[in-house]
Structure formats: C-alpha cells, structure tokens
Tab-separated table of C-alpha atoms in Angstrom:
chain	number	residue	atom	x	y	z
A	29	MET	CA	47.127	122.976	65.517
A	30	LYS	CA	45.093	126.061	66.482
A	31	LYS	CA	46.236	129.510	65.374
A	32	LEU	CA	46.586	131.417	68.638
A	33	LEU	CA	46.891	135.203	68.736
A	34	TYR	CA	47.865	136.995	71.942
A	35	GLN	CA	46.716	140.614	71.990
A	36	PHE	CA	48.926	142.823	74.188
A	37	ASP	CA	47.177	146.159	74.744
A	38	ILE	CA	48.753	149.131	76.503
A	39	ASP	CA	45.350	150.358	77.698
A	40	PRO	CA	43.476	148.812	80.659
A	41	LEU	CA	40.759	147.432	78.375
A	42	PRO	CA	41.955	145.665	75.198
A	43	ALA	CA	40.487	147.078	71.986
A	44	VAL	CA	37.446	145.205	70.722
A	45	PHE	CA	38.221	146.453	67.201
A	46	ASP	CA	41.599	144.695	67.149
A	47	ASN	CA	40.009	141.575	68.611
A	48	VAL	CA	37.331	141.366	65.922
A	49	VAL	CA	39.768	142.017	63.069
A	50	GLY	CA	42.096	139.405	64.535
A	51	TYR	CA	39.407	136.758	64.187
A	52	ASP	CA	38.482	137.998	60.718
A	53	GLY	CA	42.157	137.732	59.796
A	54	GLY	CA	42.223	134.031	60.552
A	55	ALA	CA	43.086	133.560	64.223
A	56	ASP	CA	41.314	130.556	65.758
A	57	HIS	CA	41.534	131.958	69.260
A	58	ILE	CA	42.559	135.336	70.695
A	59	THR	CA	43.590	136.013	74.280
A	60	ALA	CA	43.543	139.748	74.992
A	61	TYR	CA	45.512	141.317	77.828
A	62	GLY	CA	45.088	144.924	78.950
A	63	GLY	CA	47.518	147.043	80.904
A	64	VAL	CA	50.550	145.440	79.274
A	65	THR	CA	53.855	147.223	79.864
A	66	ALA	CA	57.485	146.651	79.027
A	67	ALA	CA	57.955	145.570	82.645
A	68	ASN	CA	55.247	142.888	82.760
A	69	VAL	CA	55.204	141.483	79.217
A	70	GLY	CA	58.169	139.146	79.673
A	71	GLY	CA	56.295	136.252	81.245
A	72	LEU	CA	53.615	136.385	78.567
A	73	VAL	CA	56.234	136.196	75.830
A	74	GLU	CA	57.957	133.254	77.494
A	75	GLY	CA	54.663	131.397	77.539
A	76	ALA	CA	54.338	131.970	73.805
A	77	ILE	CA	57.860	130.936	72.778
A	78	PHE	CA	58.564	127.970	75.060
A	79	THR	CA	55.491	125.847	74.363
A	80	ARG	CA	55.209	124.635	70.793
A	81	GLY	CA	57.908	122.896	68.802
A	82	PRO	CA	59.909	124.613	66.039
A	83	ARG	CA	57.590	123.564	63.207
A	84	ASP	CA	54.481	124.599	65.138
A	85	LYS	CA	55.598	127.988	66.498
A	86	LYS	CA	54.197	129.717	63.418
A	87	ASN	CA	50.746	128.964	64.837
A	88	THR	CA	51.376	131.338	67.764
A	89	ALA	CA	51.563	135.095	67.173
A	90	LEU	CA	51.508	138.405	69.058
A	91	PHE	CA	49.671	141.669	68.364
A	92	ILE	CA	50.722	144.867	70.155
A	93	GLY	CA	48.068	147.581	70.326
A	94	GLY	CA	46.780	150.402	72.492
A	95	SER	CA	46.496	154.165	72.286
A	96	ASN	CA	50.073	155.136	73.193
A	97	VAL	CA	52.598	154.439	70.440
A	98	ALA	CA	55.665	155.286	72.542
A	99	GLU	CA	54.621	152.851	75.275
A	100	GLY	CA	53.771	150.308	72.605
A	101	GLN	CA	57.238	150.630	71.110
A	102	ALA	CA	58.713	149.982	74.564
A	103	VAL	CA	56.596	146.831	74.817
A	104	LEU	CA	57.747	145.757	71.355
A	105	ALA	CA	61.382	146.220	72.358
A	106	ALA	CA	60.798	144.186	75.522
A	107	VAL	CA	59.145	141.431	73.488
A	108	GLN	CA	62.043	141.271	71.054
A	109	LYS	CA	64.564	141.067	73.887
A	110	LYS	CA	62.950	137.796	74.960
A	111	PHE	CA	63.471	136.204	71.548
A	112	PHE	CA	66.576	134.131	70.861
A	113	ALA	CA	67.655	131.439	68.395
A	114	LYS	CA	64.472	129.698	67.195
A	115	PHE	CA	62.524	130.723	70.287
A	116	ARG	CA	60.480	133.479	68.715
A	117	VAL	CA	57.048	134.082	67.195
A	118	SER	CA	55.722	136.615	64.704
A	119	VAL	CA	54.620	140.034	65.932
A	120	MET	CA	52.382	142.771	64.536
A	121	PHE	CA	52.664	146.320	65.894
A	122	ASP	CA	49.678	148.601	65.266
A	123	CYS	CA	49.091	150.840	68.279
A	124	ASN	CA	46.051	153.039	67.723
A	125	GLY	CA	45.729	151.550	64.241
A	126	ALA	CA	48.505	153.955	63.289
A	127	ASN	CA	50.405	151.680	60.936
A	128	THR	CA	47.454	150.238	59.038
A	129	THR	CA	45.611	153.581	58.742
A	130	ALA	CA	48.682	155.526	57.642
A	131	ALA	CA	49.761	152.767	55.264
A	132	ALA	CA	46.321	152.640	53.627
A	133	ALA	CA	46.126	156.430	53.247
A	134	VAL	CA	49.609	156.857	51.780
A	135	ALA	CA	49.258	153.788	49.557
A	136	TRP	CA	46.209	155.391	47.937
A	137	LEU	CA	47.953	158.759	47.627
A	138	ALA	CA	50.910	157.063	45.916
A	139	TYR	CA	48.818	154.716	43.774
A	140	GLY	CA	49.594	155.239	40.088
A	141	ARG	CA	51.638	158.396	40.681
A	142	GLN	CA	55.011	159.600	41.893
A	143	LEU	CA	55.228	161.548	45.163
A	144	LYS	CA	58.947	162.238	44.873
A	145	ASP	CA	59.755	165.932	45.349
A	146	LYS	CA	56.109	166.764	46.064
A	147	ARG	CA	55.449	168.973	49.077
A	148	ALA	CA	53.129	167.274	51.568
A	149	VAL	CA	51.535	168.743	54.691
A	150	VAL	CA	50.041	166.499	57.372
A	151	LEU	CA	47.564	168.578	59.350
A	152	ALA	CA	47.432	167.804	63.086
A	153	GLY	CA	50.189	165.321	62.374
A	154	THR	CA	51.633	164.957	65.868
A	155	GLY	CA	49.501	161.908	66.706
A	156	PRO	CA	50.221	158.258	65.914
A	157	VAL	CA	48.614	158.192	62.459
A	158	GLY	CA	50.065	161.558	61.482
A	159	GLN	CA	53.601	160.632	62.456
A	160	ARG	CA	53.434	157.305	60.601
A	161	ALA	CA	51.888	158.928	57.527
A	162	ALA	CA	54.538	161.659	57.504
A	163	ALA	CA	57.288	159.046	57.657
A	164	LEU	CA	55.765	157.008	54.824
A	165	LEU	CA	55.297	160.093	52.646
A	166	ALA	CA	58.945	160.955	53.258
A	167	ARG	CA	59.940	157.417	52.230
A	168	GLU	CA	58.121	158.071	48.957
A	169	GLY	CA	60.392	161.060	48.412
A	170	ALA	CA	58.000	163.844	49.403
A	171	ALA	CA	59.131	166.925	51.320
A	172	VAL	CA	56.929	166.648	54.399
A	173	ALA	CA	55.747	169.053	57.077
A	174	ILE	CA	53.397	168.401	59.978
A	175	THR	CA	51.299	170.943	61.827
A	176	GLY	CA	50.083	171.200	65.386
A	177	ARG	CA	48.959	173.792	67.888
A	178	LYS	CA	52.233	174.171	69.798
A	179	LEU	CA	55.606	174.338	68.073
A	180	GLU	CA	57.407	172.433	70.823
A	181	VAL	CA	54.945	169.556	70.539
A	182	VAL	CA	55.231	169.495	66.751
A	183	GLN	CA	59.027	169.599	66.910
A	184	SER	CA	59.009	166.738	69.402
A	185	ALA	CA	56.939	164.691	66.946
A	186	CYS	CA	59.372	165.543	64.145
A	187	ASP	CA	62.263	164.441	66.364
A	188	ALA	CA	60.464	161.158	67.072
A	189	ILE	CA	60.000	160.578	63.329
A	190	LYS	CA	63.682	161.292	62.732
A	191	SER	CA	64.707	158.901	65.504
A	192	ARG	CA	62.458	156.049	64.390
A	193	PHE	CA	62.518	156.413	60.603
A	194	GLY	CA	65.515	158.621	59.816
A	195	ALA	CA	63.234	161.043	57.958
A	196	ASP	CA	63.519	164.824	58.156
A	197	VAL	CA	60.092	166.409	58.654
A	198	LYS	CA	59.419	170.127	59.088
A	199	ALA	CA	57.483	171.409	62.103
A	200	ILE	CA	54.812	174.083	61.625
A	201	ALA	CA	52.808	175.650	64.457
A	202	ALA	CA	49.295	176.241	63.112
A	203	PRO	CA	46.665	176.430	65.856
A	204	THR	CA	44.030	178.310	63.809
A	205	LEU	CA	42.125	177.691	60.595
A	206	ALA	CA	43.846	180.653	58.978
A	207	GLU	CA	47.300	179.411	59.947
A	208	ARG	CA	46.561	175.903	58.713
A	209	GLY	CA	45.324	177.403	55.462
A	210	SER	CA	48.621	179.247	55.114
A	211	ALA	CA	50.560	176.089	55.984
A	212	ILE	CA	49.360	174.367	52.801
A	213	ASP	CA	50.445	177.213	50.506
A	214	GLY	CA	52.618	175.720	47.785
A	215	ALA	CA	51.842	172.119	48.782
A	216	GLU	CA	50.741	169.423	46.352
A	217	ILE	CA	49.468	167.027	49.032
A	218	VAL	CA	47.476	167.619	52.209
A	219	LEU	CA	46.416	164.887	54.635
A	220	ALA	CA	44.403	165.595	57.801
A	221	THR	CA	44.981	163.225	60.726
A	222	GLY	CA	43.529	165.207	63.625
A	223	ALA	CA	41.196	164.264	66.446
A	224	ALA	CA	37.640	163.311	65.585
A	225	GLY	CA	35.100	166.069	65.161
A	226	ILE	CA	37.495	168.974	64.536
A	227	MET	CA	37.591	170.826	61.234
A	228	LEU	CA	41.202	171.513	60.348
A	229	LEU	CA	40.867	173.100	56.911
A	230	GLU	CA	38.113	175.074	55.246
A	231	ALA	CA	36.926	173.978	51.816
A	232	LYS	CA	37.820	177.263	50.147
A	233	ARG	CA	41.486	176.896	51.145
A	234	TRP	CA	42.013	173.685	49.199
A	235	GLN	CA	39.494	174.422	46.475
A	236	GLU	CA	41.207	177.715	45.588
A	237	SER	CA	44.766	176.357	45.842
A	238	SER	CA	46.707	176.499	42.571
A	239	THR	CA	49.194	173.812	43.646
A	240	LEU	CA	47.252	171.140	45.535
A	241	GLU	CA	46.767	167.861	43.691
A	242	LEU	CA	45.810	165.369	46.420
A	243	VAL	CA	43.535	166.038	49.406
A	244	ALA	CA	42.886	163.331	52.025
A	245	ASP	CA	41.045	163.299	55.351
A	246	ALA	CA	41.359	160.525	57.958
A	247	ASN	CA	38.588	161.827	60.239
A	248	ALA	CA	35.418	159.728	60.051
A	249	SER	CA	33.386	161.717	62.626
A	250	PRO	CA	31.515	164.895	61.672
A	251	PRO	CA	32.484	167.566	61.014
A	252	ALA	CA	35.025	166.484	58.440
A	253	GLY	CA	38.655	167.238	59.167
A	254	ILE	CA	38.842	168.844	55.731
A	255	GLU	CA	35.625	170.590	54.823
A	256	GLY	CA	34.210	169.407	51.516
A	257	VAL	CA	35.835	165.963	51.534
A	258	ALA	CA	33.175	163.249	51.769
A	259	LEU	CA	33.517	160.093	53.851
A	260	GLY	CA	33.487	157.814	50.820
A	261	ASP	CA	35.689	159.811	48.454
A	262	ARG	CA	38.190	157.521	46.765
A	263	GLY	CA	39.914	159.291	43.924
A	264	THR	CA	36.999	161.707	43.496
A	265	GLN	CA	37.773	164.667	41.222
A	266	SER	CA	36.804	168.076	42.589
A	267	HIS	CA	38.108	171.574	41.790
A	268	GLY	CA	41.020	170.025	39.940
A	269	LYS	CA	42.060	167.932	42.956
A	270	ILE	CA	41.816	164.223	43.774
A	271	LEU	CA	40.007	163.549	47.060
A	272	PHE	CA	40.186	160.672	49.534
A	273	GLY	CA	37.886	160.353	52.545
A	274	PRO	CA	38.282	158.120	55.600
A	275	LEU	CA	35.977	155.410	54.291
A	276	GLY	CA	37.592	155.733	50.873
A	277	PHE	CA	40.828	154.307	52.198
A	278	GLY	CA	39.246	152.661	55.256
A	279	ALA	CA	38.319	149.570	53.267
A	280	LEU	CA	41.994	149.056	52.449
A	281	LYS	CA	42.917	149.661	56.102
A	282	LEU	CA	40.624	146.845	57.236
A	283	ALA	CA	41.679	144.480	54.472
A	284	LEU	CA	45.313	145.261	55.247
A	285	HIS	CA	44.855	144.558	58.960
A	286	ARG	CA	43.264	141.202	58.169
A	287	ALA	CA	45.991	140.340	55.669
A	288	CYS	CA	48.686	141.152	58.231
A	289	ILE	CA	47.069	138.862	60.794
A	290	ALA	CA	46.967	136.068	58.229
A	291	ARG	CA	50.661	136.577	57.432
A	292	LEU	CA	51.616	136.222	61.092
A	293	PHE	CA	50.735	132.541	60.896
A	294	GLU	CA	52.854	131.829	57.826
A	295	GLN	CA	56.149	131.766	59.744
A	296	ASN	CA	57.390	132.378	63.264
A	297	ASP	CA	59.876	135.211	62.741
A	298	LEU	CA	57.982	138.083	61.126
A	299	LEU	CA	57.865	141.622	62.478
A	300	LEU	CA	55.071	143.641	60.910
A	301	ASP	CA	55.682	147.319	61.721
A	302	ALA	CA	55.194	150.460	59.622
A	303	GLU	CA	57.576	149.577	56.798
A	304	GLU	CA	56.398	145.996	56.362
A	305	ILE	CA	52.723	146.924	56.629
A	306	TYR	CA	53.146	149.706	54.059
A	307	ALA	CA	54.926	147.366	51.658
A	308	LEU	CA	51.966	144.989	51.878
A	309	ALA	CA	49.486	147.878	51.456
A	310	LYS	CA	51.130	148.845	48.173
A	311	THR	CA	50.497	145.345	46.810
A	312	MET	CA	46.820	145.523	47.802
A	313	VAL	CA	45.811	149.062	46.858
A	314	GLY	CA	43.523	149.547	43.887
C-alpha cells in the first residue's frame, strides 16, 4: 500500500520545498495542488477519505501549506469539517514553514533551561513565524512582546495570537533601528523573524545589553536580521550571550518537518499543528 501525500497549497504554485521534504519524510507519492481554498478543498478531501478501507487510511495524508497562514487555517477548518466517524486522514499544517521554523527556534532556546518569567521580544514578529514563535514562547511561561512598524498591525497580530493560542502578547511599534534597540531593554530573550535581507538590530544593542541571555535570528539572507549573529551559530557564546543563527536551528527544522511527515502515516487521525509539532521538536532538539 503506497503512502500517498496530498499537498494543498494556498498559493498558485505549490512549494517545491514542501514537496521535496515530503518525499524525504517517507511519502511514496505526492500530488501537489495550488490555489487551494476553503471553498474548493472539499472534493479533494472526499477523494482522500472515501477510497481506502479503515486499516489502510493511515497510508493517505494531507499537508496544508502556502504563504498565507490565515487562509491556510480556513482551509484546515474546511478539511476538518469533511471528516466524520472513521472517515478521516492525518493532516499536517505548516503554512510558510511557520510551525516547523518557530518550533525549532523555540525548542533550541528552551533546551536545557527554563524560560518561565523571562522577558522575550520577537522582532518583526507580525508574520507567520513570529506569531507562532511568540505563542510558543508564551507557552513556555515567558512574558512576550512582538514588534512591527505599525502599531495597528502589531496589535492585530497579538489579537490573532490570543484568539488562536489564548496567549497574551504585548504589541510594540518599532519601525526604526533605534526603537527596536529600545524595545529589547530589560529583555532576556530576543528572536528576529523579519523579512529576508533586513537588519532589525545592531550588534552593539545586544552586545552591550546587561540583561540579554539568548539571541536568535531566523533570517538566512544577508544582511543578518541581528547584526553579529552568524548563520551557523548554535549555542555560540559571545559577549555573555548565547547565539542561534538560522542554520543553527535550521537543521532541526528540516529534521522536524521530515519526522512530522513520517508520523502522518502512523495513523489516520493525527492533526499536526503548532502545539503538536513543538512537542515533537522538544523530543528531537540537541
């Protein structure tokens, strides 16, 4: 019985990255659909749940991806509405790689240490990875704030985090380097999750901080999101801080993605979203 993975992508062209990792994770065959919406996904789901018998349904699985997390969540809800009784298959949700990237980053930040009551700031945290990372840091007990250029946009992201995860996250408007430097005053943790190629924090701001303990950057394209953090930093000690670069936790992100794909084929009723993916990341880190 072949392990079949159906890739539902919100974008017109399905992500090649997710396709490759799907095969590396153990799928025998992947069918990738682009332009999937909550309105048109129903027929695809029916094809997945009404074909194989109960014992064989675990060999069919769904992956929901794409660049828009909100639209992806609508697709996920539409998929779940089609499930009933034993007519269901396992699903992984990882739009924009948000869950696996955030889970890998926070798992490394939490590895071997307590984050409870630490103050964490997620720079440029209004995007998919930033929102997921903020929620996971909050689940670890940290007091979390996210920054962005416009307060209304940042507050909207905080509201979305509250709605989805029940976590209270503070909104900080910080459109300039100076304002982002001020935003980390008193923080023990800073994680940059901004767009590629934009420096969010100058080296001197974290190097001279008397409170920062953990500094992480998710941006793999030059210039670094946090100046002075190298791509491959993984627990590197510098200026009394512990540094993590995008490739430093990127290896865990890839391994985690593959492991999640493999798990989809173990049973037919799994949902792998942020919480489940993070729980698995914590067993793999280190």
